[in-house]
PDB file of C-alpha atoms in Angstrom:
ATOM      1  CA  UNK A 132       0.000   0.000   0.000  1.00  0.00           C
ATOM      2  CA  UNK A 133       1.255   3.676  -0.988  1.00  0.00           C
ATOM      3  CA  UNK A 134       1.311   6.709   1.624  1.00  0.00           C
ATOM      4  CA  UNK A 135      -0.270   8.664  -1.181  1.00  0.00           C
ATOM      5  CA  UNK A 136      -2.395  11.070  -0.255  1.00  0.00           C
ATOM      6  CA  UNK A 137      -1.628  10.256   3.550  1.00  0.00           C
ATOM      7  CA  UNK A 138       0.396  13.332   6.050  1.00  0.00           C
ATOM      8  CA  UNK A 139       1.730  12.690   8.693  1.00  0.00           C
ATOM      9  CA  UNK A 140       4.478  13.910  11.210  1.00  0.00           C
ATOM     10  CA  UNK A 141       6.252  12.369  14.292  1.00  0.00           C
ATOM     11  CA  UNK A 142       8.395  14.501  16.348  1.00  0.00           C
ATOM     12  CA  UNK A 143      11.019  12.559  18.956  1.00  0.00           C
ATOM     13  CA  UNK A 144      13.963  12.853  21.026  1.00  0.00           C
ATOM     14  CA  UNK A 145      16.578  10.216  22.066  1.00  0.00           C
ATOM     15  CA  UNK A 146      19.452  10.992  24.223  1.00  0.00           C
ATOM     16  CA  UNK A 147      23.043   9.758  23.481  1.00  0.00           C
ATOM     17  CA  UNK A 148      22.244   5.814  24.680  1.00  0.00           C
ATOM     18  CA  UNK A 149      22.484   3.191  22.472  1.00  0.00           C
ATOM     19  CA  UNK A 150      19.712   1.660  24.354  1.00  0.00           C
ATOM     20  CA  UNK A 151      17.600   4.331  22.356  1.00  0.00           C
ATOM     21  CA  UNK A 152      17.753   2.971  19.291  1.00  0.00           C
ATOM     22  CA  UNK A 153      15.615   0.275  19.551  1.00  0.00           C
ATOM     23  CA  UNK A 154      13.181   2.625  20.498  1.00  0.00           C
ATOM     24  CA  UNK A 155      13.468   4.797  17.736  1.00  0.00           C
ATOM     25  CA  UNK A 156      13.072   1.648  15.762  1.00  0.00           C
ATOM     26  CA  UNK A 157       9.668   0.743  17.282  1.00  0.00           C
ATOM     27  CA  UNK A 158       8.390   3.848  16.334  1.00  0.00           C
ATOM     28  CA  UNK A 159       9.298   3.951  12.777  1.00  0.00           C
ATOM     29  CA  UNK A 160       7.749   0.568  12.279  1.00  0.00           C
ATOM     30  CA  UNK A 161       4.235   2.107  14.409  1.00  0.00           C
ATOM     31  CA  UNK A 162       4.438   5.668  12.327  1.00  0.00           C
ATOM     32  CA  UNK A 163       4.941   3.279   9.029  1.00  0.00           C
ATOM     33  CA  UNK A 164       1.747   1.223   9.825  1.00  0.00           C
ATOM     34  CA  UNK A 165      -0.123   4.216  11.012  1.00  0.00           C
ATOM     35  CA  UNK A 166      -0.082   5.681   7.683  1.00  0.00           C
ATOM     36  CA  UNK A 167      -0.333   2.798   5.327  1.00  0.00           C
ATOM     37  CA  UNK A 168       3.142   1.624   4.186  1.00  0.00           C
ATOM     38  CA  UNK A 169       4.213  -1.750   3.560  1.00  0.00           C
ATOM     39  CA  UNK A 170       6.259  -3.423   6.021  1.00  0.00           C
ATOM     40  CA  UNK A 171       9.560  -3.471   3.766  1.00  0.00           C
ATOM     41  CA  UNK A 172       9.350   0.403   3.756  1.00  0.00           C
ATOM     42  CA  UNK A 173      10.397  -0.130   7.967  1.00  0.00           C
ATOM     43  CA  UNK A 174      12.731  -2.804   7.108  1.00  0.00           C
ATOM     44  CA  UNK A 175      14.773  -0.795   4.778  1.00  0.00           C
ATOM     45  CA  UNK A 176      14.514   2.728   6.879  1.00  0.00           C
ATOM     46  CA  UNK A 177      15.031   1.486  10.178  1.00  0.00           C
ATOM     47  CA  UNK A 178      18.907  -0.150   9.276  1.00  0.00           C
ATOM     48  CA  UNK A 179      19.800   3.682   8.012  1.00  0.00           C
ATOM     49  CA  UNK A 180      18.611   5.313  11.156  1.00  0.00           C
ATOM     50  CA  UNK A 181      20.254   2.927  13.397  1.00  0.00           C
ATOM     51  CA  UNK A 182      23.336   3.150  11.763  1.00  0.00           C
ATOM     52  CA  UNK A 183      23.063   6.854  11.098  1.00  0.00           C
ATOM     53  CA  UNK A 184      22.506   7.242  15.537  1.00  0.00           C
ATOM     54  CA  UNK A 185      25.449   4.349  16.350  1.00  0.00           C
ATOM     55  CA  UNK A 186      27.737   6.897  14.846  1.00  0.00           C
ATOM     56  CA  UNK A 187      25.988   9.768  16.637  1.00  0.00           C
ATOM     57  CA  UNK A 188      25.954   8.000  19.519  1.00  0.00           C
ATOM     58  CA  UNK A 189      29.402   6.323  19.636  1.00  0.00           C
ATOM     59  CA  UNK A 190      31.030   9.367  17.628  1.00  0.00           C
ATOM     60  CA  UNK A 191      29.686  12.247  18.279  1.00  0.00           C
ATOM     61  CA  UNK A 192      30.373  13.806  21.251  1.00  0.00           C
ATOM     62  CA  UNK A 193      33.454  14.006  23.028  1.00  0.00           C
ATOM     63  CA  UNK A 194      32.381  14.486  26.751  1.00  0.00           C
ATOM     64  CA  UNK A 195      30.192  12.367  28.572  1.00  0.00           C
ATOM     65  CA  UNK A 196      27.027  14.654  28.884  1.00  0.00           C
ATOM     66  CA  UNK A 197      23.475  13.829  27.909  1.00  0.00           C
ATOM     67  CA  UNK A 198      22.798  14.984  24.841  1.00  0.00           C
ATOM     68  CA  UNK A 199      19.382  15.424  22.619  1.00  0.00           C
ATOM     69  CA  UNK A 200      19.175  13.667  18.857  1.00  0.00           C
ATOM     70  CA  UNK A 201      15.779  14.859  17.450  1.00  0.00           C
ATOM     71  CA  UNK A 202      14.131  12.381  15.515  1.00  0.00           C
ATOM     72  CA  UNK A 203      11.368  13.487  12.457  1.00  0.00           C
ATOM     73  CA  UNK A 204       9.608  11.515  10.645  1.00  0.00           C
ATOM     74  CA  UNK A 205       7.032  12.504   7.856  1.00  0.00           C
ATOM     75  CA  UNK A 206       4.893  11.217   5.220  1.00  0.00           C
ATOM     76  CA  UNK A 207       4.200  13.373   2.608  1.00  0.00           C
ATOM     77  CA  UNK A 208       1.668  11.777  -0.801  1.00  0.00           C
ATOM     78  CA  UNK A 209       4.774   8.766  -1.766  1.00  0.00           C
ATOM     79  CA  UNK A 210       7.812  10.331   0.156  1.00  0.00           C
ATOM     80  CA  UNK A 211       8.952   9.186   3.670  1.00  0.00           C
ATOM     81  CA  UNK A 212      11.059  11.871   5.020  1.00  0.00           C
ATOM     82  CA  UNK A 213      13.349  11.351   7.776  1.00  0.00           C
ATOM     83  CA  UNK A 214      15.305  13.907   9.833  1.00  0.00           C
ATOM     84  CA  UNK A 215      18.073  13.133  12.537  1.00  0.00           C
ATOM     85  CA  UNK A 216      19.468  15.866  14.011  1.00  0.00           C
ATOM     86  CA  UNK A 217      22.033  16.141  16.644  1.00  0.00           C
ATOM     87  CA  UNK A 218      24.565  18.526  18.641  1.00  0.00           C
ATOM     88  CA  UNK A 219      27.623  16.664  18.014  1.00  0.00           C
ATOM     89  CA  UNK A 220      30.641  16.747  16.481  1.00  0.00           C
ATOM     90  CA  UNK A 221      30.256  18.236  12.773  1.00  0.00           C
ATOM     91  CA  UNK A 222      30.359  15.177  10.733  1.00  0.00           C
ATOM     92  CA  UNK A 223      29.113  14.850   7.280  1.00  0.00           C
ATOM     93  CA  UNK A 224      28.487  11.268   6.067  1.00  0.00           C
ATOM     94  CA  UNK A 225      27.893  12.087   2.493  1.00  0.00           C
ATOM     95  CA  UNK A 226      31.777  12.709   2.854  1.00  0.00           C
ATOM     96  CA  UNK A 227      32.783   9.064   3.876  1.00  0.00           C
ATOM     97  CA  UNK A 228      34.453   7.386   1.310  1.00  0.00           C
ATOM     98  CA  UNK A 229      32.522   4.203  -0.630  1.00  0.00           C
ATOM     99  CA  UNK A 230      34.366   0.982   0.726  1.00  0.00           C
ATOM    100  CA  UNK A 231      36.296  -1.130  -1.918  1.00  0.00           C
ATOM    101  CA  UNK A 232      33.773  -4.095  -1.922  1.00  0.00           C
ATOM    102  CA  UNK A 233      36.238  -5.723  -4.048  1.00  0.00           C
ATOM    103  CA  UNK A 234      39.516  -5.612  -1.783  1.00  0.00           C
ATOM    104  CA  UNK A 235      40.013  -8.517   0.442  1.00  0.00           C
ATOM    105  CA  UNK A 236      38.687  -8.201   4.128  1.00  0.00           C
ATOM    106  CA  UNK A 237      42.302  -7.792   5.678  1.00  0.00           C
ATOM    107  CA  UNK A 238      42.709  -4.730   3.247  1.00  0.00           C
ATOM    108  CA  UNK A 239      39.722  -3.330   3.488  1.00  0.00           C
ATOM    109  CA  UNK A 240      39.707   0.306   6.036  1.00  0.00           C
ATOM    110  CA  UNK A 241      38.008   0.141   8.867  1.00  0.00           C
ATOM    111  CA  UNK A 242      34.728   1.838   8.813  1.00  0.00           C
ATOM    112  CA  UNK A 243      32.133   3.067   5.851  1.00  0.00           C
ATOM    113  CA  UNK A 244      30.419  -0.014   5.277  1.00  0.00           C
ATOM    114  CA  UNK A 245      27.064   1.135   7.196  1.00  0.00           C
ATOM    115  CA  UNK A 246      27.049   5.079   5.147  1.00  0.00           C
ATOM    116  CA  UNK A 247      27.194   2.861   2.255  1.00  0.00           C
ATOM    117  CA  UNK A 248      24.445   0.372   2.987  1.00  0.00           C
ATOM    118  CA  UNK A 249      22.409   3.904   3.849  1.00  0.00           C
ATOM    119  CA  UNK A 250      23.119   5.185   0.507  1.00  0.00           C
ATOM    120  CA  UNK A 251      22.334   1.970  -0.938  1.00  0.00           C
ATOM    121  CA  UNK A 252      18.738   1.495   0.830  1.00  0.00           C
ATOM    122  CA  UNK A 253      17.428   4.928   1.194  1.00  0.00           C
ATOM    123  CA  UNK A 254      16.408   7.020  -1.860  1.00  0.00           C
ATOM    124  CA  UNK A 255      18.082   9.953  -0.882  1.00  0.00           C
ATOM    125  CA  UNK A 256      20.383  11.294   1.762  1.00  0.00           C
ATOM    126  CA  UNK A 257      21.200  15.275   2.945  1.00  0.00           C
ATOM    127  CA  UNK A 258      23.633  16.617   5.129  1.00  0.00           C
ATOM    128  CA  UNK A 259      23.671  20.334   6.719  1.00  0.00           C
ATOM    129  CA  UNK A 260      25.278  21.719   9.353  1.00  0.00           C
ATOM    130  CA  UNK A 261      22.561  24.048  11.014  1.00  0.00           C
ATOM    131  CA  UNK A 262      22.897  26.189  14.135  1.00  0.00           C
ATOM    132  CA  UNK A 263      26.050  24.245  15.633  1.00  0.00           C
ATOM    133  CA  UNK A 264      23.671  21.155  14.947  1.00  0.00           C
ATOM    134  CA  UNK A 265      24.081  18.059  11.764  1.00  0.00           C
ATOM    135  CA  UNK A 266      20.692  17.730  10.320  1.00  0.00           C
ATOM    136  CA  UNK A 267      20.940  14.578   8.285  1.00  0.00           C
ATOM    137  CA  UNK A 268      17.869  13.906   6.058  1.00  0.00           C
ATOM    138  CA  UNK A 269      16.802  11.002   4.271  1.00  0.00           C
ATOM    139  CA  UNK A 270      14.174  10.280   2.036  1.00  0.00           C
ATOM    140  CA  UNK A 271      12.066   7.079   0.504  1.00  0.00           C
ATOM    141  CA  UNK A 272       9.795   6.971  -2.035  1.00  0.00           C
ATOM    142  CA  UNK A 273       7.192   4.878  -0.945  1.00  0.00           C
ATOM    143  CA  UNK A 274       5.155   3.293  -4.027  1.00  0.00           C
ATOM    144  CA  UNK A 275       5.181  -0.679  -3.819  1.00  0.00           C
ATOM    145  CA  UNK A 276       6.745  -0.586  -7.552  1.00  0.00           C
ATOM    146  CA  UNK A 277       9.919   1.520  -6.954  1.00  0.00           C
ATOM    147  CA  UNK A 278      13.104   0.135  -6.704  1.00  0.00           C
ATOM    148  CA  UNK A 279      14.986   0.362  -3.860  1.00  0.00           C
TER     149      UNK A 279
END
């Protein structure tokens, strides 16, 4: 089923705990079914948001303060928008390197496999650095016949 014609908006905040994620994931999957979308359209979001707040989380900040990551979600006619934003450390992923899939394991660099499995799953990502704060955006189109 298609979000088209369907709006919708979900405002949360997480703090810096990688305990959060899981709840963050839970409500993608309940803001997904609210508004119609298939199942798949969860599965494929929810690995890009968790890996997009493990590097917030585990990254981010260099004391050991709470911190707030807002967390939007919104459904606009076949477009799932999703915006993370957080007070860390300025850190654009659009800027991490694609991994050479082809190198052996040993060789490979550490790091950059999850930005690319974002870029691969999600239709499009943003990056801006906004009042001292990344705002990362993604977006999926949500029509059962697009390819993902």
């Amino acid at each position: 089923m298609t979000g088209a014609g369907i709006d919708g908006t979900l405002e949360s905040s997480l703090v810096n705990d990688l305990r959060e994620i899981a709840g963050a994931a839970e409500k993608i999957g309940a803001f997904c079914a609210e508004h119609g979308l298939t199942e798949q359209i969860a599965f494929e979001v929810n690995p890009a948001v968790d890996e997009l707040l493990t590097n917030t989380i585990s990254y981010g900040y260099d004391d050991g303060a709470e911190h707030s990551i807002d967390l939007v979600l919104r459904i606009q006619g076949d477009t799932l928008t999703v915006e993370i934003a957080d007070d860390g450390r300025a850190f654009d992923p659009l800027q991490t390197p694609e991994p050479d899939l082809g190198a052996p394991l040993e060789e490979r660099a550490v790091g950059g496999l999850g930005i690319y499995l974002v870029r691969k799953t999600i239709d499009g990502v943003a990056y801006r650095r906004q009042d001292e704060r990344n705002v990362v955006t993604l977006t999926k189109n949500t029509t059962p016949d697009h390819p993902s």
